Coordinates of C-alpha atoms in Angstrom, one line a residue:
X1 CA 10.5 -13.9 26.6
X2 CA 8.5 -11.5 29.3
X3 CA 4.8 -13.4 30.0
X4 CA 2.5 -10.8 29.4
X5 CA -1.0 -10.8 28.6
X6 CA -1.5 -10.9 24.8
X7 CA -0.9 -7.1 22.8
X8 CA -4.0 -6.1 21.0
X9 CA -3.8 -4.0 17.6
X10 CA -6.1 -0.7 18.6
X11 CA -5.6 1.8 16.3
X12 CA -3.3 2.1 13.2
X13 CA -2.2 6.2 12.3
X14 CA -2.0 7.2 8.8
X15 CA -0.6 11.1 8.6
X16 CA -2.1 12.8 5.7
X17 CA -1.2 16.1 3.9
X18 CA -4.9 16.3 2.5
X19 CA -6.0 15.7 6.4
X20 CA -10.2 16.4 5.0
X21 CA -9.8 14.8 2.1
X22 CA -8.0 11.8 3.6
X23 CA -11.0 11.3 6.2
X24 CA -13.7 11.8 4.0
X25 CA -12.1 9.3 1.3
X26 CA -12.0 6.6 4.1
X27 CA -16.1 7.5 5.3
X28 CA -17.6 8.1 1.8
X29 CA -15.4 4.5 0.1
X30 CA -15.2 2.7 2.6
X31 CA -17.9 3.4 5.3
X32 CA -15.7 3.9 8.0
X33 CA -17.6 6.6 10.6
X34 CA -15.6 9.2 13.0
X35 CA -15.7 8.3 16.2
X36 CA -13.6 10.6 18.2
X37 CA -11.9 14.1 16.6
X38 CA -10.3 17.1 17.5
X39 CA -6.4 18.4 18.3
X40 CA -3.2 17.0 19.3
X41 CA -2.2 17.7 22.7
X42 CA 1.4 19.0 23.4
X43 CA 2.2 16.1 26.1
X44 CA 0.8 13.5 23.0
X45 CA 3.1 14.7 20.4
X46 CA 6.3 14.6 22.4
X47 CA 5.7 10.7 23.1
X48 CA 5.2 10.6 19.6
X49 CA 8.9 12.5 19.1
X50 CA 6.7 14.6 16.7
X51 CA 6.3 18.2 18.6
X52 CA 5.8 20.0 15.3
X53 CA 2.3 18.1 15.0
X54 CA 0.9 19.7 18.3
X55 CA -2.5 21.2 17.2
X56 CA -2.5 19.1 14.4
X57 CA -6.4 17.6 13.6
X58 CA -7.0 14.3 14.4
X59 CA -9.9 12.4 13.4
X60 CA -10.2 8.4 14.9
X61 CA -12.9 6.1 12.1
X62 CA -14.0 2.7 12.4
X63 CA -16.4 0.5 10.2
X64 CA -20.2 1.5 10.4
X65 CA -21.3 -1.4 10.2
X66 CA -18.8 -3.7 11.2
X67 CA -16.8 -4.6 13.7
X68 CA -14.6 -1.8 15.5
X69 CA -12.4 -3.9 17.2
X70 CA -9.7 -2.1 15.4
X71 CA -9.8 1.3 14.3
X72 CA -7.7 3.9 12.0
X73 CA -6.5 7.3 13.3
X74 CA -5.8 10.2 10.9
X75 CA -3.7 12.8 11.7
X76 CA -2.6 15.9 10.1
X77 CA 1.3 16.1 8.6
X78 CA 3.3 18.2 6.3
X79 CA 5.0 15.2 4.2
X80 CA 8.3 15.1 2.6
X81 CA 7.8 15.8 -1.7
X82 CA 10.4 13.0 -1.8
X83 CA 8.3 10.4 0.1
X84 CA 7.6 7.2 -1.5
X85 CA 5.8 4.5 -0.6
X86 CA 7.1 0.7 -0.3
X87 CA 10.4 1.7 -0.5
X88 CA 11.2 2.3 2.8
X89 CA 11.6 1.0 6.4
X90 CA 9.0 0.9 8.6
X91 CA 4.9 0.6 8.8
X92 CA 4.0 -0.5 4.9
X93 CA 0.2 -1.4 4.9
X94 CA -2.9 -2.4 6.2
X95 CA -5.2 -5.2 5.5
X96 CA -8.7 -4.7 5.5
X97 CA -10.9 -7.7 5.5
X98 CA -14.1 -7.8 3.0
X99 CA -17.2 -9.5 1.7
X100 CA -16.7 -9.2 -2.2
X101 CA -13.9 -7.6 -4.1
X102 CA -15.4 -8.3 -7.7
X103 CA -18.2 -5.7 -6.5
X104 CA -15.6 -3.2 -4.7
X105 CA -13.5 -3.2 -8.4
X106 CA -16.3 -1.9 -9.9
X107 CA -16.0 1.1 -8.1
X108 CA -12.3 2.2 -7.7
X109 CA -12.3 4.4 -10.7
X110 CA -14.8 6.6 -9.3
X111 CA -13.3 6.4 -5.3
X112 CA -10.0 8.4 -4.5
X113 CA -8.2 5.1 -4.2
X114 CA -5.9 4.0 -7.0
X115 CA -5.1 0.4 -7.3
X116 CA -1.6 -0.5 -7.3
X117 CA -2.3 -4.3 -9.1
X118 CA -4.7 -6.5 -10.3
X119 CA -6.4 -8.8 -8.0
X120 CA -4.7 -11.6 -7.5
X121 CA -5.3 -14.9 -5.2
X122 CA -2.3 -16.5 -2.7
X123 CA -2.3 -18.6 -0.1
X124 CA -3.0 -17.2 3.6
X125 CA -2.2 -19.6 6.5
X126 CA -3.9 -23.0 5.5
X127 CA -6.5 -21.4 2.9
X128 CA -7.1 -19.2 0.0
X129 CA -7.4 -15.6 -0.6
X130 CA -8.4 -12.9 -3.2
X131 CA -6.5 -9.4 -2.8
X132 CA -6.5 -5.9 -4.4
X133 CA -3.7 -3.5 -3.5
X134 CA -4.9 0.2 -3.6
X135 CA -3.4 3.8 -2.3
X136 CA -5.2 6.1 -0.9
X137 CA -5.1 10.1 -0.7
X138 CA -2.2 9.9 2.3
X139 CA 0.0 7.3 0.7
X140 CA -1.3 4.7 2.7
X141 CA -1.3 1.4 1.1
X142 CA -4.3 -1.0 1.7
X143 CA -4.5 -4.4 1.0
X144 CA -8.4 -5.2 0.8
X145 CA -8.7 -9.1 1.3
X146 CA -11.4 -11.8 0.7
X147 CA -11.2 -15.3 2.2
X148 CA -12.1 -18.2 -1.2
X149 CA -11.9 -21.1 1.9
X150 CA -15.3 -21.6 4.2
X151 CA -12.6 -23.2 6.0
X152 CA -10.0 -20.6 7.1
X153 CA -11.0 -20.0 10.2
X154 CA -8.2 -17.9 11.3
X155 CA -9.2 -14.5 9.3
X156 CA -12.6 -13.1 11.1
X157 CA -15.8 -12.8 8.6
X158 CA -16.5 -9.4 7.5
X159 CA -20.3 -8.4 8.7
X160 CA -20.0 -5.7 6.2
X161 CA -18.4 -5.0 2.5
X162 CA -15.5 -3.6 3.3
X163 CA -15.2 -4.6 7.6
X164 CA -12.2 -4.3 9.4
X165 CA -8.2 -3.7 9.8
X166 CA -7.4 -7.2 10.3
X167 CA -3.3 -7.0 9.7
X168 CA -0.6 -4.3 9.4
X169 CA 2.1 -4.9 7.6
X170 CA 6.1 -4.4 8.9
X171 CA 8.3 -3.4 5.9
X172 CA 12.2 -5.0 8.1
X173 CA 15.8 -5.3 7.2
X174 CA 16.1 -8.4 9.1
X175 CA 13.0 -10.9 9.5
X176 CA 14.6 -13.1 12.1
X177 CA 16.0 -9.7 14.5
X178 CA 12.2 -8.2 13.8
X179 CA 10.5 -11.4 15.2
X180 CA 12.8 -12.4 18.3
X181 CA 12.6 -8.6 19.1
X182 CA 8.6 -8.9 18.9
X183 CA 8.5 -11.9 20.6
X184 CA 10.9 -11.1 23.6
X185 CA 9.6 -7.6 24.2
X186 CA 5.8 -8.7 23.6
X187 CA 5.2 -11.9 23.9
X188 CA 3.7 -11.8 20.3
X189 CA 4.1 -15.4 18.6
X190 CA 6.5 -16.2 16.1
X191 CA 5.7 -18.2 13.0
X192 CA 7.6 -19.7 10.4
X193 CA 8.9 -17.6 7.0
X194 CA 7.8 -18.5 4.2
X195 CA 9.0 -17.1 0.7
X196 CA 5.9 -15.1 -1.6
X197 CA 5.5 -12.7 -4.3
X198 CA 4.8 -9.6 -3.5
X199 CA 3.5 -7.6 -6.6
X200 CA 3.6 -3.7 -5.0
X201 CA 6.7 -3.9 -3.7
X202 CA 8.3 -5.4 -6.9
X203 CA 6.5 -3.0 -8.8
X204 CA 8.1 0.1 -6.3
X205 CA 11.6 -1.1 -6.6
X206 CA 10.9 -2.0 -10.5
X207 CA 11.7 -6.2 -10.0
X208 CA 9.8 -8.7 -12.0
X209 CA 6.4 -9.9 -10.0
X210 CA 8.1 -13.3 -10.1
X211 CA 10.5 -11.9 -7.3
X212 CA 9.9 -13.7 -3.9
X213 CA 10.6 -12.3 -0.3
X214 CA 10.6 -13.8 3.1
X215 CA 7.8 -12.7 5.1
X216 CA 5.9 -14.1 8.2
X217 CA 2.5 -13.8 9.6
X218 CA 2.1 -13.3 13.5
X219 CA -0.8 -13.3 15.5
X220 CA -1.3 -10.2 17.2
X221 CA -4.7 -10.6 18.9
X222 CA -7.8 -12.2 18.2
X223 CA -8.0 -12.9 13.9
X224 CA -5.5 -9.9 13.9
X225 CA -2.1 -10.4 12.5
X226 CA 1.6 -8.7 12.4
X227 CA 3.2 -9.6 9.1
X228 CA 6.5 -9.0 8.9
X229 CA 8.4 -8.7 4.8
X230 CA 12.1 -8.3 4.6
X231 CA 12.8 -5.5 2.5
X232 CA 15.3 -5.7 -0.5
X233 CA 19.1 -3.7 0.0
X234 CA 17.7 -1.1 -2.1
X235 CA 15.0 0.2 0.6
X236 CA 16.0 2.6 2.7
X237 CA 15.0 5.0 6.3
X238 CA 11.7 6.8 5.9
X239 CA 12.5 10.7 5.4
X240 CA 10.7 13.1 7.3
X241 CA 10.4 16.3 7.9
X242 CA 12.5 16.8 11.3
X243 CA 9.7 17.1 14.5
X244 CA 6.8 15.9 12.4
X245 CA 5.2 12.5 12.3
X246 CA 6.2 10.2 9.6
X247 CA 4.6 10.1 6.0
X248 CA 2.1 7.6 5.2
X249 CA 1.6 4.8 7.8
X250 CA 3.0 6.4 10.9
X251 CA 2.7 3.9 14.1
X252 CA 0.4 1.6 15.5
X253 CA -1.6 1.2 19.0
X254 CA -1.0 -1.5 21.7
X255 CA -3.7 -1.8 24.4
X256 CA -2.4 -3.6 27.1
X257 CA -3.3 -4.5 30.7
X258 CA 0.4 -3.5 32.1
X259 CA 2.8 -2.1 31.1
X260 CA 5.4 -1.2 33.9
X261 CA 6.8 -4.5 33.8
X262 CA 8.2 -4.1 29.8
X263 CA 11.9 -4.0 29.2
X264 CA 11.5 -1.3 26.8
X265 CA 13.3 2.4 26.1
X266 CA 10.7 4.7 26.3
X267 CA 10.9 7.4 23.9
X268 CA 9.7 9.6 26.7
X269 CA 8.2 9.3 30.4
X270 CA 4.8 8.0 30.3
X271 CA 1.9 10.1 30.2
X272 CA -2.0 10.1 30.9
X273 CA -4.2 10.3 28.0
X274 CA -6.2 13.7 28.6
X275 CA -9.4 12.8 26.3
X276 CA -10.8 10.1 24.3
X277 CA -11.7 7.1 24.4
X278 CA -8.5 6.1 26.5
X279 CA -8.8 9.3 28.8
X280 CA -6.7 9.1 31.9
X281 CA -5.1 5.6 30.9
X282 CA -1.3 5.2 31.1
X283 CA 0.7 5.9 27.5
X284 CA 4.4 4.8 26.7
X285 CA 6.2 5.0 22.8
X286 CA 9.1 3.3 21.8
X287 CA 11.1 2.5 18.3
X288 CA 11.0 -1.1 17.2
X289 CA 13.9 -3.1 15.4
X290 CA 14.0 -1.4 12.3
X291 CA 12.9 2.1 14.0
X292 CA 9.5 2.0 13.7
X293 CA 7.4 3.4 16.0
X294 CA 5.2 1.5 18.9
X295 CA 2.6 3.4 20.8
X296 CA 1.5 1.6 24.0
X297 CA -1.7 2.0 25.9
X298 CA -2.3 0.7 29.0
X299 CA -5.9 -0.4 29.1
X300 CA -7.6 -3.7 31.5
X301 CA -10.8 -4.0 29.1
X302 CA -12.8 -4.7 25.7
X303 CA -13.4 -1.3 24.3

């Protein structure tokens, strides 16, 4: 394993069809606010190996009112007709941490989100939780999750109803590859599988909710988490259309002090970021174990 300073989850890029709708479901049911938008640069969307999405409209949100440690990008894609979510390799969902979910129920029908199953509790490191499993206008699968234990002190507290990305979810063929490659490449922390239900994905791939899969939660910053789920043989490679960004859940954002001294393949020669938040710091890509793809930033401070 490289010693590196610890990877912090920045951003996580859904790619949307609907771009408008997409970005207006996420502020008006969520109360997520835009804090950067505009187009895709040219030099951007090659690191991404996605040139058809240069010019695309981007919109970055975070919570209003709480915290925006993490944020969600939106970008706009054309998406395969064929595309379906939770059956394929590659970014699955995102966790969203929140205050109340018996309230939030109460107001799905009405919100552009369609829930996927009933809530449900499990366990969650060395507590309890209460989850809903939603999709929203973009395919993108959320998991919105309350913490039942005063206790768990590993999840952060939501300041708002519906706060913060807290997780992002790694649909793998291989658990065990997935983790060693995570932990030799960035020093991120592997934890022991466990075996757990996982109602969406039986329900994609049409297997009884009694069905268990291996998964494993990784720490991944402060009260931020990589979990990893080894997909059944019947999952297969996320299709595309050729030079545009995947459908749904599209790549995540790594800030990190340095990154000349990964062993990585970058997808490209790195790049300065020409506006934004992270203007004129250093950007790398690269595919992951099951070919997912890692966008890196390199970035010294708290933004």
């Amino acid at each position: 394993m490289l010693e590196i300073d610890t990877p912090k989850l920045k951003l996580i890029t859904i790619s949307s069809a609907k771009w408008e709708d997409t970005v207006n479901s996420w502020i008006s049911f969520f109360d997520y606010k835009v804090q950067e938008t505009g187009y895709l640069s040219k030099n951007l969307v090659q690191t991404w190996n996605a040139p058809n999405n240069e010019d695309s409209r981007y919109a970055i949100l975070a919570s209003k009112r709480g915290s925006q440690n993490v944020g969600i990008r939106i970008v706009e894609n054309s998406i395969p007709s064929n595309f379906e979510p939770l059956r394929t390799f590659g970014w699955a969902s995102i966790s969203l941490i929140v205050k109340n979910l018996d309230e939030i129920i109460t107001k799905i029908n009405s919100s552009p989100f369609k829930m996927l199953c009933p809530i449900r509790t499990m366990n969650f490191n060395q507590g309890r939780i209460k989850l809903l499993d939603i999709i929203g206008i973009g395919s993108e699968v959320i998991s919105l999750v309350e913490v039942l234990d005063a206790n768990e002190t590993n999840l952060p507290v939501p300041q708002c109803s519906i706060d913060r990305p807290f997780m992002v979810t790694l649909a793998t063929r291989d658990i065990e590859t997935t983790k060693n490659f995570y932990y030799n490449k960035l020093s991120i922390d592997k934890s022991p599988e466990v075996q757990s239900e996982i109602w969406p994905l039986s329900d994609a791939f049409q297997y009884n909710r009694d069905t268990t899969y291996a998964l494993s939660k990784n720490l991944f910053g402060e009260k931020t988490f990589l979990e990893l789920h080894e997909y059944p043989e019947d999952s297969t490679r996320r299709n595309l259309i050729s030079g545009n960004l995947h459908p749904g859940i599209c790549h995540i954002t790594i800030t990190l002090p340095k990154i000349d001294d990964l062993t990585l393949y970058w997808l490209t020669e790195p790049i300065q970021i020409e506006s934004g938040a992270f203007k004129n710091c250093k950007q790398v890509t690269f595919f992951g174990a099951t070919g997912e793809l890692v966008e890196l930033i390199e970035h010294k401070t708290e933004n």
